[in-house]
PDB file of C-alpha atoms in Angstrom:
ATOM      1  CA  GLN O   1       6.514  -7.699 -64.494  1.00 43.00           C
ATOM      2  CA  GLU O   2       7.423  -6.083 -67.474  1.00 45.00           C
ATOM      3  CA  ILE O   3      11.005  -4.479 -67.532  1.00 45.00           C
ATOM      4  CA  GLY O   4      13.379  -5.947 -69.108  1.00 45.00           C
ATOM      5  CA  ARG O   5      10.794  -8.049 -71.183  1.00 49.00           C
ATOM      6  CA  ARG O   6      10.579  -5.744 -73.876  1.00 49.00           C
ATOM      7  CA  GLN O   7      13.028  -4.138 -75.949  1.00 50.00           C
ATOM      8  CA  GLY O   8      13.496  -0.376 -75.476  1.00 57.00           C
ATOM      9  CA  ASN O   9      14.577   2.359 -72.788  1.00 67.00           C
ATOM     10  CA  VAL O  10      13.985   0.923 -69.420  1.00 65.00           C
ATOM     11  CA  GLU O  11      13.316   3.521 -68.070  1.00 64.00           C
ATOM     12  CA  GLU O  12      10.574   5.571 -70.869  1.00 74.00           C
ATOM     13  CA  GLN O  13       8.787   1.253 -69.825  1.00 73.00           C
ATOM     14  CA  ALA O  14       9.655   1.934 -65.850  1.00 67.00           C
ATOM     15  CA  MET O  15       8.102   5.992 -65.653  1.00 70.00           C
ATOM     16  CA  GLU O  16       5.183   4.143 -68.092  1.00 77.00           C
ATOM     17  CA  MET O  17       4.536   1.764 -65.811  1.00 73.00           C
ATOM     18  CA  LEU O  18       4.777   4.382 -63.005  1.00 69.00           C
ATOM     19  CA  ASP O  19       2.015   6.656 -64.827  1.00 75.00           C
ATOM     20  CA  THR O  20       0.010   4.350 -64.638  1.00 77.00           C
ATOM     21  CA  TRP O  21       0.539   3.028 -61.393  1.00 69.00           C
ATOM     22  CA  ARG O  22      -0.234   6.856 -60.284  1.00 71.00           C
ATOM     23  CA  ASN O  23      -3.486   6.848 -62.720  1.00 76.00           C
ATOM     24  CA  LYS O  24      -4.592   3.623 -60.331  1.00 71.00           C
ATOM     25  CA  HIS O  25      -3.605   4.573 -57.442  1.00 64.00           C
ATOM     26  CA  GLY O  26      -3.516   8.159 -57.300  1.00 66.00           C
ATOM     27  CA  LEU O  27      -0.849   9.803 -54.512  1.00 58.00           C
ATOM     28  CA  SER O  28       0.159   6.523 -53.492  1.00 58.00           C
ATOM     29  CA  ALA O  29       1.647   6.114 -55.715  1.00 62.00           C
ATOM     30  CA  SER O  30       5.418   7.202 -55.348  1.00 71.00           C
ATOM     31  CA  VAL O  31       8.792   6.867 -57.429  1.00 72.00           C
ATOM     32  CA  GLU O  32       9.992   4.975 -53.830  1.00 75.00           C
ATOM     33  CA  LEU O  33       6.790   3.090 -53.436  1.00 75.00           C
ATOM     34  CA  MET O  34       8.228   2.290 -57.274  1.00 77.00           C
ATOM     35  CA  CYS O  35      11.523   1.837 -56.082  1.00 78.00           C
ATOM     36  CA  GLU O  36      11.049  -0.121 -53.932  1.00 77.00           C
ATOM     37  CA  ILE O  37       8.419  -3.205 -55.541  1.00 76.00           C
ATOM     38  CA  LEU O  38      11.961  -3.503 -58.028  1.00 77.00           C
ATOM     39  CA  ILE O  39      13.988  -3.618 -55.529  1.00 76.00           C
ATOM     40  CA  ASN O  40      11.834  -6.556 -54.158  1.00 74.00           C
ATOM     41  CA  ALA O  41      10.978  -7.783 -57.811  1.00 75.00           C
ATOM     42  CA  ASN O  42      15.100  -8.482 -57.907  1.00 76.00           C
ATOM     43  CA  CYS O  43      15.725  -5.267 -60.565  1.00 80.00           C
ATOM     44  CA  ARG O  44      17.908  -3.741 -58.438  1.00 80.00           C
ATOM     45  CA  ALA O  45      19.908  -2.702 -61.458  1.00 83.00           C
ATOM     46  CA  GLU O  46      16.809  -1.556 -63.333  1.00 80.00           C
ATOM     47  CA  ALA O  47      15.673   0.469 -60.484  1.00 80.00           C
ATOM     48  CA  GLU O  48      19.764   2.368 -60.787  1.00 82.00           C
ATOM     49  CA  GLU O  49      19.083   3.307 -63.779  1.00 83.00           C
ATOM     50  CA  VAL O  50      15.632   4.588 -63.104  1.00 80.00           C
ATOM     51  CA  PHE O  51      15.547   6.379 -60.117  1.00 78.00           C
ATOM     52  CA  GLY O  52      19.151   6.748 -58.981  1.00 81.00           C
ATOM     53  CA  LEU O  53      22.227   5.316 -56.901  1.00 81.00           C
ATOM     54  CA  ASN O  54      20.972   7.316 -54.089  1.00 79.00           C
ATOM     55  CA  THR O  55      17.463   6.387 -54.305  1.00 79.00           C
ATOM     56  CA  VAL O  56      17.872   3.215 -54.346  1.00 80.00           C
ATOM     57  CA  GLU O  57      19.635   3.256 -51.466  1.00 80.00           C
ATOM     58  CA  ARG O  58      17.444   5.054 -49.142  1.00 79.00           C
ATOM     59  CA  VAL O  59      14.937   3.872 -50.578  1.00 77.00           C
ATOM     60  CA  HIS O  60      16.694   0.225 -49.220  1.00 73.00           C
ATOM     61  CA  SER O  61      17.770   1.285 -46.179  1.00 70.00           C
ATOM     62  CA  ARG O  62      14.903   2.383 -45.132  1.00 69.00           C
ATOM     63  CA  MET O  63      13.328  -0.943 -45.874  1.00 65.00           C
ATOM     64  CA  SER O  64      16.069  -2.752 -43.963  1.00 58.00           C
ATOM     65  CA  ASP O  65      15.404  -0.516 -41.042  1.00 52.00           C
ATOM     66  CA  SER O  66      11.822  -2.010 -41.473  1.00 48.00           C
ATOM     67  CA  ASP O  67      12.564  -5.463 -42.253  1.00 59.00           C
ATOM     68  CA  SER O  68      14.419  -5.203 -39.052  1.00 64.00           C
ATOM     69  CA  GLU O  69      11.731  -4.370 -36.863  1.00 65.00           C
ATOM     70  CA  GLY O  70       9.473  -6.590 -38.375  1.00 72.00           C
ATOM     71  CA  PHE O  71      11.864  -9.719 -37.618  1.00 77.00           C
ATOM     72  CA  ASP O  72      12.485  -8.132 -34.014  1.00 78.00           C
ATOM     73  CA  GLN O  73       8.578  -8.305 -33.241  1.00 81.00           C
ATOM     74  CA  LEU O  74       8.994 -11.475 -35.017  1.00 83.00           C
ATOM     75  CA  LEU O  75      11.812 -13.327 -32.588  1.00 84.00           C
ATOM     76  CA  TYR O  76       9.755 -11.853 -29.538  1.00 87.00           C
ATOM     77  CA  GLU O  77       6.791 -13.309 -31.088  1.00 89.00           C
ATOM     78  CA  LEU O  78       9.028 -16.663 -31.762  1.00 91.00           C
ATOM     79  CA  ALA O  79      10.500 -16.814 -28.361  1.00 92.00           C
ATOM     80  CA  VAL O  80       6.990 -16.675 -26.036  1.00 92.00           C
ATOM     81  CA  GLU O  81       6.189 -20.023 -28.488  1.00 92.00           C
ATOM     82  CA  VAL O  82       9.483 -21.351 -27.697  1.00 94.00           C
ATOM     83  CA  GLY O  83       9.412 -20.905 -24.326  1.00 92.00           C
ATOM     84  CA  VAL O  84      10.170 -23.078 -21.705  1.00 93.00           C
ATOM     85  CA  ASP O  85      11.849 -25.281 -25.221  1.00 94.00           C
ATOM     86  CA  TRP O  86      14.397 -23.280 -25.541  1.00 95.00           C
ATOM     87  CA  LYS O  87      17.221 -26.052 -24.399  1.00 95.00           C
ATOM     88  CA  GLU O  88      16.256 -28.450 -26.353  1.00 95.00           C
ATOM     89  CA  LEU O  89      16.028 -26.006 -29.041  1.00 95.00           C
ATOM     90  CA  ALA O  90      19.381 -24.564 -28.939  1.00 95.00           C
ATOM     91  CA  ILE O  91      20.857 -28.038 -28.828  1.00 94.00           C
ATOM     92  CA  ARG O  92      18.483 -28.737 -32.132  1.00 94.00           C
ATOM     93  CA  MET O  93      19.529 -25.853 -33.957  1.00 94.00           C
ATOM     94  CA  GLY O  94      23.390 -25.954 -33.301  1.00 92.00           C
ATOM     95  CA  GLY O  95      23.918 -24.236 -29.790  1.00 91.00           C
ATOM     96  CA  THR O  96      26.103 -25.867 -27.765  1.00 91.00           C
ATOM     97  CA  ARG O  97      25.577 -26.445 -23.958  1.00 91.00           C
ATOM     98  CA  ARG O  98      27.938 -23.014 -23.200  1.00 91.00           C
ATOM     99  CA  ASP O  99      25.346 -21.537 -25.187  1.00 91.00           C
ATOM    100  CA  ILE O 100      23.101 -22.748 -22.386  1.00 93.00           C
ATOM    101  CA  GLU O 101      24.763 -21.644 -19.584  1.00 92.00           C
ATOM    102  CA  ILE O 102      25.390 -17.914 -20.624  1.00 90.00           C
ATOM    103  CA  VAL O 103      21.937 -17.651 -21.404  1.00 90.00           C
ATOM    104  CA  LYS O 104      21.123 -18.849 -18.410  1.00 91.00           C
ATOM    105  CA  MET O 105      23.194 -16.811 -16.500  1.00 89.00           C
ATOM    106  CA  GLU O 106      22.277 -13.229 -18.865  1.00 87.00           C
ATOM    107  CA  ALA O 107      18.280 -13.619 -18.340  1.00 87.00           C
ATOM    108  CA  HIS O 108      15.834 -15.666 -15.468  1.00 87.00           C
ATOM    109  CA  THR O 109      12.585 -15.893 -17.599  1.00 91.00           C
ATOM    110  CA  SER O 110      12.633 -18.271 -19.443  1.00 92.00           C
ATOM    111  CA  ARG O 111      10.694 -15.565 -22.384  1.00 91.00           C
ATOM    112  CA  GLU O 112      14.355 -14.210 -22.029  1.00 92.00           C
ATOM    113  CA  GLN O 113      16.202 -17.237 -21.945  1.00 94.00           C
ATOM    114  CA  ALA O 114      14.185 -17.714 -25.342  1.00 94.00           C
ATOM    115  CA  TRP O 115      14.210 -14.903 -26.877  1.00 89.00           C
ATOM    116  CA  ASN O 116      18.789 -14.416 -26.011  1.00 90.00           C
ATOM    117  CA  MET O 117      18.979 -18.386 -27.990  1.00 92.00           C
ATOM    118  CA  LEU O 118      17.016 -16.702 -30.529  1.00 92.00           C
ATOM    119  CA  CYS O 119      19.049 -14.215 -30.877  1.00 87.00           C
ATOM    120  CA  LEU O 120      22.272 -15.882 -30.410  1.00 87.00           C
ATOM    121  CA  LEU O 121      20.812 -18.652 -33.545  1.00 89.00           C
ATOM    122  CA  HIS O 122      20.040 -15.745 -36.159  1.00 84.00           C
ATOM    123  CA  SER O 123      23.145 -14.122 -34.968  1.00 80.00           C
ATOM    124  CA  ARG O 124      25.762 -17.363 -35.967  1.00 84.00           C
ATOM    125  CA  LEU O 125      23.267 -18.471 -38.454  1.00 83.00           C
ATOM    126  CA  GLY O 126      22.639 -15.773 -40.147  1.00 78.00           C
ATOM    127  CA  HIS O 127      20.272 -15.704 -43.761  1.00 75.00           C
ATOM    128  CA  THR O 128      20.116 -20.082 -43.415  1.00 82.00           C
ATOM    129  CA  PHE O 129      18.818 -18.804 -40.008  1.00 84.00           C
ATOM    130  CA  LYS O 130      14.927 -19.358 -40.398  1.00 85.00           C
ATOM    131  CA  ILE O 131      11.266 -18.563 -38.790  1.00 85.00           C
ATOM    132  CA  ASP O 132       9.710 -21.588 -40.484  1.00 86.00           C
ATOM    133  CA  ASP O 133      12.192 -24.474 -39.380  1.00 90.00           C
ATOM    134  CA  VAL O 134      12.357 -23.067 -35.218  1.00 92.00           C
ATOM    135  CA  ARG O 135       8.531 -23.468 -36.076  1.00 91.00           C
ATOM    136  CA  GLY O 136       9.201 -26.604 -37.498  1.00 93.00           C
ATOM    137  CA  LYS O 137      11.378 -27.500 -34.707  1.00 94.00           C
ATOM    138  CA  VAL O 138       9.916 -26.596 -31.969  1.00 94.00           C
ATOM    139  CA  GLU O 139       6.307 -28.692 -33.139  1.00 94.00           C
ATOM    140  CA  GLU O 140       8.543 -30.963 -33.162  1.00 95.00           C
ATOM    141  CA  ILE O 141      10.457 -31.154 -29.255  1.00 94.00           C
ATOM    142  CA  ARG O 142       6.239 -30.378 -28.008  1.00 93.00           C
ATOM    143  CA  LYS O 143       5.412 -33.931 -29.983  1.00 93.00           C
ATOM    144  CA  GLN O 144       7.493 -35.504 -28.464  1.00 91.00           C
ATOM    145  CA  ARG O 145       6.735 -34.554 -25.636  1.00 89.00           C
ATOM    146  CA  TYR O 146       3.443 -35.287 -25.957  1.00 90.00           C
ATOM    147  CA  SER O 147       4.242 -38.847 -26.864  1.00 89.00           C
ATOM    148  CA  GLN O 148       7.515 -39.346 -23.939  1.00 85.00           C
ATOM    149  CA  GLN O 149       3.761 -38.601 -21.832  1.00 85.00           C
ATOM    150  CA  LEU O 150       1.846 -40.613 -23.383  1.00 87.00           C
ATOM    151  CA  GLN O 151       4.956 -43.443 -23.419  1.00 84.00           C
ATOM    152  CA  ASN O 152       5.490 -43.419 -19.297  1.00 81.00           C
ATOM    153  CA  GLN O 153       1.464 -43.274 -18.481  1.00 83.00           C
ATOM    154  CA  ILE O 154       1.808 -47.040 -20.769  1.00 84.00           C
ATOM    155  CA  PHE O 155       5.343 -47.831 -19.536  1.00 78.00           C
ATOM    156  CA  PRO O 156       5.509 -46.180 -16.779  1.00 75.00           C
ATOM    157  CA  GLU O 157       8.943 -48.573 -16.382  1.00 71.00           C
ATOM    158  CA  ASN O 158      10.900 -46.320 -18.854  1.00 63.00           C
ATOM    159  CA  LEU O 159       9.973 -43.595 -17.389  1.00 58.00           C
ATOM    160  CA  HIS O 160      14.189 -43.364 -16.400  1.00 59.00           C
ATOM    161  CA  ASP O 161      15.284 -44.478 -20.075  1.00 57.00           C
ATOM    162  CA  ASP O 162      17.893 -40.913 -20.761  1.00 54.00           C
ATOM    163  CA  LYS O 163      16.969 -41.481 -24.186  1.00 56.00           C
ATOM    164  CA  THR O 164      14.076 -40.675 -23.806  1.00 55.00           C
ATOM    165  CA  LEU O 165      13.063 -36.085 -24.616  1.00 55.00           C
ATOM    166  CA  CYS O 166      13.228 -36.132 -20.747  1.00 57.00           C
ATOM    167  CA  GLY O 167      15.447 -37.633 -19.639  1.00 59.00           C
ATOM    168  CA  ARG O 168      17.334 -35.589 -22.330  1.00 58.00           C
ATOM    169  CA  GLN O 169      15.257 -32.911 -20.228  1.00 60.00           C
ATOM    170  CA  ARG O 170      16.643 -33.901 -17.480  1.00 59.00           C
ATOM    171  CA  GLU O 171      20.183 -34.716 -18.467  1.00 58.00           C
ATOM    172  CA  LEU O 172      20.311 -30.727 -20.112  1.00 58.00           C
ATOM    173  CA  ASP O 173      18.787 -29.811 -16.966  1.00 59.00           C
ATOM    174  CA  ARG O 174      21.457 -31.391 -14.856  1.00 59.00           C
ATOM    175  CA  ILE O 175      24.028 -29.842 -17.090  1.00 53.00           C
ATOM    176  CA  VAL O 176      23.340 -26.188 -16.400  1.00 50.00           C
TER     177      VAL O 176
END
């Protein structure tokens, strides 16, 4: 946090910080770790100035690889959470009926289908794809389903109304 705030040589400040870090954390404090911290703190330019472009690129590449593995694990866990709600989720997140058809042909279990749809949505939405948004939409779907189930128990005459979530699910099942 001190880098860039004080006047003076950025390299000297970074080396001073690295020395303090090493004194505090011993051998686990490396140049790569300090570089990673600077990158995460949006101080990439300072990291390049102190450690050089090659070091920054190597560290950033390693960070991206581990982020990708971690993200794949998050997507897998999310696919388990989504389960059978993947079709409704797909529609709510901008997926098309054609997307649903393709996913149904390529995967057989709801977990695989949810995984494929999440991967498709992630590739399509890019940086705007947020895990918390997906979880929020799944929660909305489930709340609506529970609400609809209660309404169906109280007012069974509305059971076949296509405006309900159950009606939308039947419509999706008919289409694909």
